[in-house]
Short mmCIF file of C-alpha atoms and ligand atoms in Angstrom, two decimals:
data_model
loop_
_atom_site.label_atom_id
_atom_site.label_comp_id
_atom_site.label_asym_id
_atom_site.label_seq_id
_atom_site.Cartn_x
_atom_site.Cartn_y
_atom_site.Cartn_z
CA UNK S 1 134.68 214.30 141.70
CA UNK S 2 131.44 215.26 139.70
CA UNK S 3 130.23 215.79 136.27
CA UNK S 4 128.60 218.97 135.08
CA UNK S 5 127.02 218.90 131.54
CA UNK S 6 126.37 222.27 130.15
CA UNK S 7 122.61 222.49 129.58
CA UNK S 8 123.04 225.47 127.39
CA UNK S 9 125.92 227.51 125.96
CA UNK S 10 125.74 231.15 125.13
CA UNK S 11 124.92 232.29 121.69
CA UNK S 12 124.74 236.02 121.69
CA UNK S 13 123.13 237.27 118.54
CA UNK S 14 123.29 240.85 116.91
CA UNK S 15 126.64 242.68 116.49
CA UNK S 16 126.91 245.07 119.25
CA UNK S 17 128.02 248.62 118.20
CA UNK S 18 131.05 248.56 120.27
CA UNK S 19 132.39 245.59 118.61
CA UNK S 20 131.04 246.77 115.12
CA UNK S 21 133.02 249.94 115.26
CA UNK S 22 136.46 248.14 115.94
CA UNK S 23 138.60 246.76 113.26
CA UNK S 24 137.89 243.07 112.78
CA UNK S 25 139.94 240.84 115.19
CA UNK S 26 142.45 238.16 114.23
CA UNK S 27 141.27 234.79 113.48
CA UNK S 28 140.30 232.92 116.51
CA UNK S 29 142.39 230.03 117.92
CA UNK S 30 139.76 227.12 118.78
CA UNK S 31 140.51 224.58 121.34
CA UNK S 32 141.35 221.33 119.43
CA UNK S 33 142.76 218.07 120.64
CA UNK S 34 144.07 217.47 124.36
CA UNK S 35 145.79 220.03 126.30
CA UNK S 36 147.00 220.46 129.98
CA UNK S 37 147.40 223.74 132.03
CA UNK S 38 148.16 224.73 135.47
CA UNK S 39 145.21 226.94 135.71
CA UNK S 40 141.98 227.03 133.49
CA UNK S 41 139.64 229.88 133.35
CA UNK S 42 136.27 229.46 131.59
CA UNK S 43 134.76 232.82 130.30
CA UNK S 44 136.63 235.66 128.75
CA UNK S 45 134.58 238.63 129.96
CA UNK S 46 135.60 241.28 132.45
CA UNK S 47 135.83 238.45 135.12
CA UNK S 48 137.80 235.98 133.10
CA UNK S 49 140.31 238.76 131.81
CA UNK S 50 140.79 240.01 135.38
CA UNK S 51 141.39 236.50 136.69
CA UNK S 52 143.66 235.83 134.08
CA UNK S 53 145.71 238.89 134.49
CA UNK S 54 145.85 238.61 138.22
CA UNK S 55 147.07 235.08 137.87
CA UNK S 56 149.73 236.11 135.50
CA UNK S 57 151.01 238.43 138.17
CA UNK S 58 150.70 235.80 141.11
CA UNK S 59 152.07 232.82 139.29
CA UNK S 60 153.79 234.07 136.21
CA UNK S 61 155.66 231.02 135.39
CA UNK S 62 152.68 228.67 135.28
CA UNK S 63 150.69 227.91 132.27
CA UNK S 64 147.36 229.75 132.31
CA UNK S 65 144.56 229.01 129.89
CA UNK S 66 141.29 230.97 129.03
CA UNK S 67 138.53 229.32 127.18
CA UNK S 68 135.47 231.15 125.73
CA UNK S 69 132.38 230.01 123.81
CA UNK S 70 132.51 233.04 121.64
CA UNK S 71 134.92 235.83 120.39
CA UNK S 72 136.47 237.97 123.28
CA UNK S 73 134.14 240.99 123.44
CA UNK S 74 131.28 239.27 121.66
CA UNK S 75 129.29 238.47 124.84
CA UNK S 76 128.12 240.89 127.42
CA UNK S 77 131.48 242.20 128.20
CA UNK S 78 131.41 243.84 124.72
CA UNK S 79 127.79 244.76 124.85
CA UNK S 80 127.37 247.07 127.80
CA UNK S 81 127.25 250.82 128.23
CA UNK S 82 130.79 250.93 129.46
CA UNK S 83 130.11 252.75 132.82
CA UNK S 84 132.69 251.46 135.27
CA UNK S 85 130.96 252.90 138.23
CA UNK S 86 132.75 253.34 141.67
CA UNK S 87 129.74 254.36 143.75
CA UNK S 88 126.80 252.40 145.04
CA UNK S 89 124.47 251.61 142.24
CA UNK S 90 121.56 249.31 143.15
CA UNK S 91 119.57 248.88 140.10
CA UNK S 92 116.55 247.55 142.06
CA UNK S 93 116.14 250.55 144.38
CA UNK S 94 114.67 253.81 143.97
CA UNK S 95 117.77 255.95 144.07
CA UNK S 96 120.83 253.76 143.50
CA UNK S 97 121.85 253.82 147.31
CA UNK S 98 122.22 251.14 149.81
CA UNK S 99 122.98 251.11 153.68
CA UNK S 100 126.06 253.22 154.74
CA UNK S 101 128.30 250.34 155.86
CA UNK S 102 127.45 248.18 152.64
CA UNK S 103 128.03 251.32 150.36
CA UNK S 104 131.29 252.41 151.96
CA UNK S 105 132.58 248.77 151.41
CA UNK S 106 131.42 248.62 147.87
CA UNK S 107 133.07 251.98 147.08
CA UNK S 108 136.31 250.73 148.22
CA UNK S 109 136.08 247.59 146.45
CA UNK S 110 134.79 249.13 143.19
CA UNK S 111 137.72 251.56 143.38
CA UNK S 112 140.19 248.72 143.69
CA UNK S 113 138.67 247.08 140.37
CA UNK S 114 138.84 250.50 138.59
CA UNK S 115 142.54 250.90 139.54
CA UNK S 116 143.05 247.25 138.45
CA UNK S 117 141.55 248.20 135.06
CA UNK S 118 143.50 251.48 134.84
CA UNK S 119 146.69 249.55 135.27
CA UNK S 120 145.70 247.13 132.61
CA UNK S 121 144.97 250.05 130.27
CA UNK S 122 148.23 251.79 130.99
CA UNK S 123 150.20 248.31 130.68
CA UNK S 124 148.59 247.54 127.26
CA UNK S 125 148.20 251.13 125.76
CA UNK S 126 144.38 251.05 125.93
CA UNK S 127 144.01 254.69 127.08
CA UNK S 128 141.56 255.15 124.15
CA UNK S 129 139.30 252.56 125.62
CA UNK S 130 139.36 253.48 129.29
CA UNK S 131 138.74 257.19 130.35
CA UNK S 132 138.27 258.48 133.86
CA UNK S 133 135.67 260.98 132.76
CA UNK S 134 132.97 260.63 135.52
CA UNK S 135 129.38 260.14 134.86
CA UNK S 136 126.35 262.36 134.71
CA UNK S 137 122.89 261.53 136.25
CA UNK S 138 120.10 263.39 134.23
CA UNK S 139 116.54 263.79 135.59
CA UNK S 140 113.80 264.60 133.00
CA UNK S 141 110.98 265.07 135.58
CA UNK S 142 110.53 266.96 139.01
CA UNK S 143 110.13 263.37 140.36
CA UNK S 144 113.43 262.53 138.91
CA UNK S 145 115.06 265.59 140.43
CA UNK S 146 113.68 264.52 143.96
CA UNK S 147 115.37 261.13 143.30
CA UNK S 148 118.75 262.65 142.42
CA UNK S 149 118.53 265.12 145.61
CA UNK S 150 118.04 261.82 147.78
CA UNK S 151 121.03 260.32 145.88
CA UNK S 152 123.22 263.61 146.69
CA UNK S 153 122.16 263.41 150.32
CA UNK S 154 123.31 259.76 150.44
CA UNK S 155 126.69 260.90 148.91
CA UNK S 156 127.07 263.72 151.23
CA UNK S 157 126.47 261.26 154.23
CA UNK S 158 129.11 259.04 152.54
CA UNK S 159 131.55 261.98 152.12
CA UNK S 160 131.64 261.53 148.38
CA UNK S 161 131.90 264.46 146.20
CA UNK S 162 129.34 265.48 143.56
CA UNK S 163 128.50 268.50 141.46
CA UNK S 164 124.58 269.61 141.13
CA UNK S 165 123.71 270.62 137.65
CA UNK S 166 120.66 272.63 136.34
CA UNK S 167 119.05 272.06 133.03
CA UNK S 168 120.89 274.74 131.10
CA UNK S 169 124.35 273.35 132.19
CA UNK S 170 123.38 269.83 131.20
CA UNK S 171 122.19 271.23 127.82
CA UNK S 172 125.53 272.68 127.19
CA UNK S 173 126.99 269.18 127.78
CA UNK S 174 124.59 267.11 126.02
CA UNK S 175 123.04 269.40 123.52
CA UNK S 176 119.38 268.58 124.57
CA UNK S 177 117.15 270.49 126.90
CA UNK S 178 115.26 267.19 127.83
CA UNK S 179 116.96 267.24 131.23
CA UNK S 180 115.71 269.44 134.01
CA UNK S 181 118.78 268.89 136.23
CA UNK S 182 121.36 266.39 137.06
CA UNK S 183 124.31 265.35 139.25
CA UNK S 184 127.88 264.69 138.22
CA UNK S 185 130.00 262.25 140.09
CA UNK S 186 133.80 262.13 139.17
CA UNK S 187 134.77 258.71 139.97
CA UNK S 188 133.32 256.80 137.17
CA UNK S 189 135.66 255.50 134.41
CA UNK S 190 134.10 255.14 130.78
CA UNK S 191 135.04 252.34 128.68
CA UNK S 192 134.76 251.30 125.03
CA UNK S 193 133.76 247.74 126.39
CA UNK S 194 134.58 245.61 123.49
CA UNK S 195 137.75 247.56 122.82
CA UNK S 196 138.82 247.32 126.33
CA UNK S 197 138.18 243.53 126.96
CA UNK S 198 139.67 242.65 123.67
CA UNK S 199 142.68 244.97 124.25
CA UNK S 200 143.25 243.20 127.60
CA UNK S 201 143.17 239.73 125.97
CA UNK S 202 145.46 240.94 123.23
CA UNK S 203 147.81 242.33 125.91
CA UNK S 204 147.78 239.16 127.97
CA UNK S 205 148.29 236.95 124.82
CA UNK S 206 152.09 236.61 125.43
CA UNK S 207 151.40 235.19 128.99
CA UNK S 208 147.96 233.62 128.71
CA UNK S 209 146.74 231.15 126.09
CA UNK S 210 143.27 232.11 124.97
CA UNK S 211 140.89 229.77 122.80
CA UNK S 212 137.92 231.44 121.45
CA UNK S 213 134.64 229.94 119.78
CA UNK S 214 135.31 227.01 122.05
CA UNK S 215 132.15 226.40 123.99
CA UNK S 216 132.54 224.38 127.08
CA UNK S 217 130.02 221.52 126.86
CA UNK S 218 131.02 219.64 130.12
CA UNK S 219 133.20 219.74 133.21
CA UNK S 220 134.35 216.83 135.09
CA UNK S 221 136.02 218.01 138.44
CA UNK S 222 138.31 215.78 140.34
CA UNK S 223 142.13 215.80 141.15
CA UNK S 224 142.50 217.26 137.67
CA UNK S 225 139.46 219.08 136.42
CA UNK S 226 138.64 218.32 132.80
CA UNK S 227 136.83 220.70 130.62
CA UNK S 228 135.47 219.36 127.27
CA UNK S 229 134.67 221.57 124.36
CA UNK S 230 133.12 220.89 121.07
CA UNK S 231 136.27 219.95 119.60
CA UNK S 232 138.89 219.43 122.34
CA UNK S 233 139.67 218.72 126.03
CA UNK S 234 141.82 220.52 128.51
CA UNK S 235 142.73 219.48 132.07
CA UNK S 236 144.11 221.40 135.02
CA UNK S 237 144.22 221.12 138.74
CA UNK S 238 142.61 224.58 139.26
CA UNK S 239 139.54 225.80 137.59
CA UNK S 240 138.04 229.36 137.71
CA UNK S 241 134.52 229.73 136.16
CA UNK S 242 133.68 233.25 135.10
CA UNK S 243 130.84 232.41 132.79
CA UNK S 244 128.39 235.01 134.60
CA UNK S 245 124.79 233.43 134.41
CA UNK S 246 125.97 230.45 132.73
CA UNK S 247 127.22 229.20 136.08
CA UNK S 248 123.69 227.89 136.34
CA UNK S 249 124.11 226.14 132.87
CA UNK S 250 126.67 223.87 134.76
CA UNK S 251 124.41 223.47 137.76
CA UNK S 252 125.85 225.99 140.26
CA UNK S 253 123.63 228.27 142.05
CA UNK S 254 120.56 226.60 140.53
CA UNK S 255 117.36 228.80 141.03
CA UNK S 256 119.31 231.57 142.42
CA UNK S 257 120.32 233.51 139.41
CA UNK S 258 117.96 235.83 137.67
CA UNK S 259 118.63 236.05 133.99
CA UNK S 260 117.54 239.36 132.63
CA UNK S 261 118.49 241.07 129.17
CA UNK S 262 118.73 244.70 128.46
CA UNK S 263 119.25 246.33 124.92
CA UNK S 264 121.11 249.07 123.22
CA UNK S 265 120.97 250.93 119.96
CA UNK S 266 123.86 253.19 118.34
CA UNK S 267 123.34 255.56 115.71
CA UNK S 268 125.45 255.72 112.47
CA UNK S 269 128.14 258.24 112.59
CA UNK S 270 126.66 261.83 112.58
CA UNK S 271 128.04 264.18 109.79
CA UNK S 272 129.70 267.42 110.81
CA UNK S 273 126.49 269.38 110.18
CA UNK S 274 124.56 267.04 112.39
CA UNK S 275 126.97 267.27 115.20
CA UNK S 276 126.68 271.21 114.96
CA UNK S 277 122.98 270.82 115.08
CA UNK S 278 123.28 268.66 118.20
CA UNK S 279 125.71 270.99 120.00
CA UNK S 280 127.08 269.88 123.44
CA UNK S 281 130.34 268.15 124.17
CA UNK S 282 131.63 265.07 122.06
CA UNK S 283 131.95 262.62 124.93
CA UNK S 284 129.75 262.13 127.83
CA UNK S 285 127.78 259.41 129.52
CA UNK S 286 124.53 259.78 131.29
CA UNK S 287 122.40 257.68 133.49
CA UNK S 288 118.80 258.23 134.18
CA UNK S 289 117.49 259.53 137.57
CA UNK S 290 115.42 256.42 137.77
CA UNK S 291 117.43 253.04 137.40
CA UNK S 292 114.76 251.79 134.84
CA UNK S 293 115.14 254.82 132.63
CA UNK S 294 117.50 255.34 129.48
CA UNK S 295 121.18 255.46 129.60
CA UNK S 296 122.67 257.75 126.92
CA UNK S 297 126.36 258.06 125.78
CA UNK S 298 127.89 260.10 123.16
CA UNK S 299 131.09 258.96 121.70
CA UNK S 300 132.39 261.61 119.36
CA UNK S 301 130.19 261.16 116.33
CA UNK S 302 127.73 258.58 117.57
CA UNK S 303 125.15 258.21 120.27
CA UNK S 304 124.22 255.15 122.12
CA UNK S 305 120.82 254.65 123.90
CA UNK S 306 120.16 251.72 126.35
CA UNK S 307 116.98 250.82 128.03
CA UNK S 308 114.52 248.15 128.54
CA UNK S 309 114.95 244.92 130.71
CA UNK S 310 113.37 241.64 129.86
CA UNK S 311 113.30 238.45 131.90
CA UNK S 312 114.87 235.60 129.68
CA UNK S 313 115.32 232.62 131.90
CA UNK S 314 116.47 230.63 128.77
CA UNK S 315 119.44 233.20 128.94
CA UNK S 316 119.08 234.23 125.29
CA UNK S 317 117.29 236.79 123.17
CA UNK S 318 116.61 236.87 119.37
CA UNK S 319 116.52 239.22 116.56
CA UNK S 320 112.64 239.91 116.84
CA UNK S 321 113.09 240.93 120.45
CA UNK S 322 116.08 243.13 119.52
CA UNK S 323 113.99 244.75 116.72
CA UNK S 324 110.89 245.28 118.89
CA UNK S 325 113.03 246.96 121.62
CA UNK S 326 114.88 249.03 119.04
CA UNK S 327 111.78 250.81 118.20
CA UNK S 328 111.46 251.71 121.97
CA UNK S 329 114.93 253.10 121.69
CA UNK S 330 113.91 255.23 118.64
CA UNK S 331 111.24 256.77 120.73
CA UNK S 332 113.58 257.48 123.74
CA UNK S 333 116.17 258.95 121.28
CA UNK S 334 113.83 261.14 119.30
CA UNK S 335 112.27 262.55 122.58
CA UNK S 336 115.90 263.80 123.60
CA UNK S 337 117.26 264.68 120.26
CA UNK S 338 114.59 266.13 118.16
CA UNK S 339 117.12 268.17 116.23
CA UNK S 340 118.63 265.04 114.69
CA UNK S 341 115.39 264.04 113.05
CA UNK S 342 115.16 260.53 111.81
CA UNK S 343 118.82 259.53 112.06
CA UNK S 344 118.83 255.70 111.73
CA UNK S 345 120.50 253.23 114.15
CA UNK S 346 123.22 251.39 112.68
CA UNK S 347 123.53 248.62 115.26
CA UNK S 348 121.20 247.19 117.64
CA UNK S 349 121.75 244.41 120.26
CA UNK S 350 120.80 242.92 123.61
CA UNK S 351 122.90 241.25 126.25
CA UNK S 352 122.67 238.90 129.26
CA UNK S 353 122.86 240.40 132.81
CA UNK S 354 122.91 238.03 135.68
CA UNK S 355 121.08 239.48 138.81
CA UNK S 356 120.25 237.94 142.29
CA UNK S 357 117.44 238.85 144.48
CA UNK S 358 119.70 240.20 147.13
CA UNK S 359 122.29 241.78 144.70
CA UNK S 360 124.83 239.23 146.02
CA UNK S 361 127.66 238.02 143.57
CA UNK S 362 128.27 234.39 143.05
CA UNK S 363 131.86 234.15 144.38
CA UNK S 364 133.96 231.60 146.11
CA UNK S 365 135.21 228.03 146.05
CA UNK S 366 132.22 225.69 145.07
CA UNK S 367 134.17 222.55 144.91
CA UNK S 368 137.67 221.63 145.82
CA UNK S 369 139.84 223.98 143.55
CA UNK S 370 136.83 224.99 141.68
CA UNK S 371 136.39 228.97 141.94
CA UNK S 372 133.69 231.11 140.70
CA UNK S 373 133.21 234.87 140.06
CA UNK S 374 130.05 235.83 138.45
CA UNK S 375 126.47 237.35 138.79
CA UNK S 376 127.69 240.84 139.03
CA UNK S 377 124.20 242.30 139.03
CA UNK S 378 124.55 244.49 135.89
CA UNK S 379 127.72 246.17 137.19
CA UNK S 380 130.04 243.61 135.82
CA UNK S 381 132.51 245.95 134.18
CA UNK S 382 133.54 246.70 137.61
CA UNK S 383 132.35 244.04 139.78
CA UNK S 384 133.26 241.21 137.29
CA UNK S 385 136.73 242.64 137.28
CA UNK S 386 136.86 242.87 141.17
CA UNK S 387 135.43 239.32 141.72
CA UNK S 388 137.59 237.80 138.81
CA UNK S 389 140.75 239.30 140.36
CA UNK S 390 139.84 238.18 143.90
CA UNK S 391 139.00 234.70 142.61
CA UNK S 392 142.58 234.49 141.22
CA UNK S 393 143.78 235.70 144.58
CA UNK S 394 141.58 233.12 146.38
CA UNK S 395 142.78 230.20 144.15
CA UNK S 396 146.37 231.19 144.39
CA UNK S 397 146.05 231.52 148.21
CA UNK S 398 147.41 235.17 148.25
CA UNK S 399 146.42 237.12 151.30
CA UNK S 400 144.64 239.97 149.56
CA UNK S 401 142.57 241.65 152.18
CA UNK S 402 139.46 242.12 149.94
CA UNK S 403 139.31 238.31 149.44
CA UNK S 404 138.07 238.02 153.09
CA UNK S 405 135.55 240.83 152.35
CA UNK S 406 134.30 239.15 149.25
CA UNK S 407 134.00 235.64 151.11
CA UNK S 408 132.03 237.45 153.85
CA UNK S 409 129.24 238.65 151.50
CA UNK S 410 126.09 236.92 151.37
CA UNK S 411 125.54 234.43 148.49
CA UNK S 412 122.57 234.80 146.01
CA UNK S 413 119.47 233.72 147.91
CA UNK S 414 116.88 231.39 146.35
CA UNK S 415 114.48 232.82 143.66
CA UNK S 416 110.73 232.60 144.35
CA UNK S 417 109.21 229.24 143.43
CA UNK S 418 107.47 228.81 140.07
CA UNK S 419 104.99 230.17 138.58
CA UNK S 420 105.87 233.02 140.84
CA UNK S 421 109.08 233.84 138.94
CA UNK S 422 107.79 233.47 135.33
CA UNK S 423 104.78 235.45 136.05
CA UNK S 424 106.12 237.80 138.69
CA UNK S 425 109.49 238.90 137.24
CA UNK S 426 108.18 240.14 133.97
CA UNK S 427 105.40 242.05 135.75
CA UNK S 428 107.77 243.63 138.15
CA UNK S 429 110.04 244.77 135.53
CA UNK S 430 107.00 246.16 133.52
CA UNK S 431 105.67 248.03 136.43
CA UNK S 432 109.30 249.51 137.46
CA UNK S 433 109.77 250.72 133.73
CA UNK S 434 106.30 252.17 133.60
CA UNK S 435 107.27 253.85 136.81
CA UNK S 436 110.24 255.45 135.16
CA UNK S 437 107.85 257.48 132.87
CA UNK S 438 109.73 260.17 130.92
CA UNK S 439 112.96 259.12 132.34
CA UNK S 440 112.48 256.05 130.14
C1 LIG E 501 123.31 246.56 127.08
C2 LIG E 501 123.97 246.35 128.36
C3 LIG E 501 124.51 247.57 129.11
C4 LIG E 501 125.11 247.31 130.19
N1 LIG E 501 125.62 248.36 130.82
C5 LIG E 501 126.63 248.14 131.92
C6 LIG E 501 127.37 249.33 132.24
O1 LIG E 501 127.20 250.35 131.75
N2 LIG E 501 128.37 249.06 133.47
C7 LIG E 501 128.49 247.76 133.90
O2 LIG E 501 129.18 247.72 134.80
N3 LIG E 501 127.75 246.82 133.43
C8 LIG E 501 126.91 246.78 132.32
N4 LIG E 501 126.24 245.97 131.80
C9 LIG E 501 126.56 244.47 132.34
C10 LIG E 501 127.83 243.99 132.03
O3 LIG E 501 127.97 243.77 130.62
C11 LIG E 501 127.99 242.47 132.59
O4 LIG E 501 127.70 242.69 134.08
C12 LIG E 501 129.49 241.97 132.46
O5 LIG E 501 129.73 241.79 131.05
C13 LIG E 501 129.77 240.63 133.23
O6 LIG E 501 131.06 240.38 133.12
P1 LIG E 501 131.47 238.78 133.20
O7 LIG E 501 132.89 238.78 132.86
O8 LIG E 501 131.16 238.39 134.52
O9 LIG E 501 130.36 238.03 132.26
P2 LIG E 501 130.34 238.31 130.64
O10 LIG E 501 130.73 239.31 130.22
O11 LIG E 501 129.10 237.67 130.43
O12 LIG E 501 131.44 237.02 130.32
C14 LIG E 501 131.26 235.75 130.36
C15 LIG E 501 131.76 235.05 129.33
O13 LIG E 501 131.68 233.51 129.60
C16 LIG E 501 131.46 232.85 128.30
N5 LIG E 501 130.75 231.59 128.48
C17 LIG E 501 129.60 231.34 129.12
N6 LIG E 501 129.37 229.98 129.12
C18 LIG E 501 130.26 229.48 128.49
C19 LIG E 501 130.60 228.08 128.18
N7 LIG E 501 129.84 226.97 128.43
N8 LIG E 501 131.94 227.76 127.56
C20 LIG E 501 132.74 228.71 127.24
N9 LIG E 501 132.45 230.18 127.57
C21 LIG E 501 131.47 230.39 128.17
C22 LIG E 501 130.53 233.83 127.43
O14 LIG E 501 130.79 233.69 126.08
C23 LIG E 501 131.04 235.08 127.79
O15 LIG E 501 132.22 235.70 127.01
C24 LIG E 501 125.45 246.00 130.63
C25 LIG E 501 125.06 244.85 130.05
C26 LIG E 501 124.32 245.00 128.90
C27 LIG E 501 123.96 243.92 128.11
#
């Protein structure tokens, strides 16, 4: 039995565009008073929703409860760029690839998670929020092209299909001649992330009880685990923590999780004439040749640009930082879309990524009947779904073969001691972003 006080709880600021363009959600149900459940999940992002849905399949007659500090879709799950990527995607590397064995396993596991999301989208009628569209990689420089050729060779060695695109073809798709070439890979699904995660929560609501705006301030583990929120308390014999980097706030994986934020801006809706001036296709998502560059998405009449990573060990950003980085987005946007002039951004936001130095997730049983799925290294739409789903399998004792694969993965390694982290991490991010040059 042990006590875990939350040293901090999440407080994401700034309305994300993905959340902002959806209709307002129904009023939240806040956890008040004392409750009991058979299964308790803390965190309603991709991992929490996947754990809840998988449990509802494995133990359909048991009481499953999810608690989140914020509204569903308000946290990182509704703030991301929505690329649900099947292929290797090492953000810390130079060309997204890793070793062959590692990458084959990664692809198999990522695809299982994409299928799980696809089945949720089918079951709950969320096809508008989940589209198997594939992703483009765009190179803005000759160096970027070399990186993409490297990536293509890696895909060839893995037997994975791709299409090489030249600048004019990319212009037909994106409307801009900013890119000198690119690579298309077909297996990525594109999500409206806030729409998808909110839709899954809504779809689950007849089988799973979800409390929102209910920050968990402490956990007491034992025969029955008890979770205390600001206004209530709930006990259950089995607990799954899907709180991403906030695992560390409860004292788990201390000094092993790296808290980084990344940022996005979304334009206002473009008029018909602005869309005509832009040209290109209405829906596409493009990842930069350099992992530190700018991700761009067009979703019909709006464009979203994401770039810049900052090291925020206190797990929060603020309006000032979001605004400062917004000016960087504007420069990246105008460089790519000069034909759109000074079109303003309607939404700007930042969100929390949890990384580990060895790109390993936080997964497994950390205390008796306390399971975790988090730290998805910036790929949580897919890997959060994967580890959330597998945490449910592990907790329910099912014999899903990927549970063993996940348990065999390394755990996050220790970070470097202070002051190396607080000096080194921002410097390394700065240098990597500088290296991205025009891809930024
Ligand atoms: C701008 C941006 C772009 C990104 N782009 C992509 C992308 O294209 N593809 C991709 O795969 N990933 C992307 N990511 C990363 C992705 O958003 C995360 O990896 C993903 O959201 C992690 O899912 P999760 O469910 O593990 O955690 P989260 O989505 O962070 O969910 C954790 C939940 O736990 C809750 N919580 C935490 N502490 C407590 C507490 N004490 N009490 C109660 N609840 C608590 C939080 O409120 C939150 O809702 C991006 C992130 C950002 C910010």
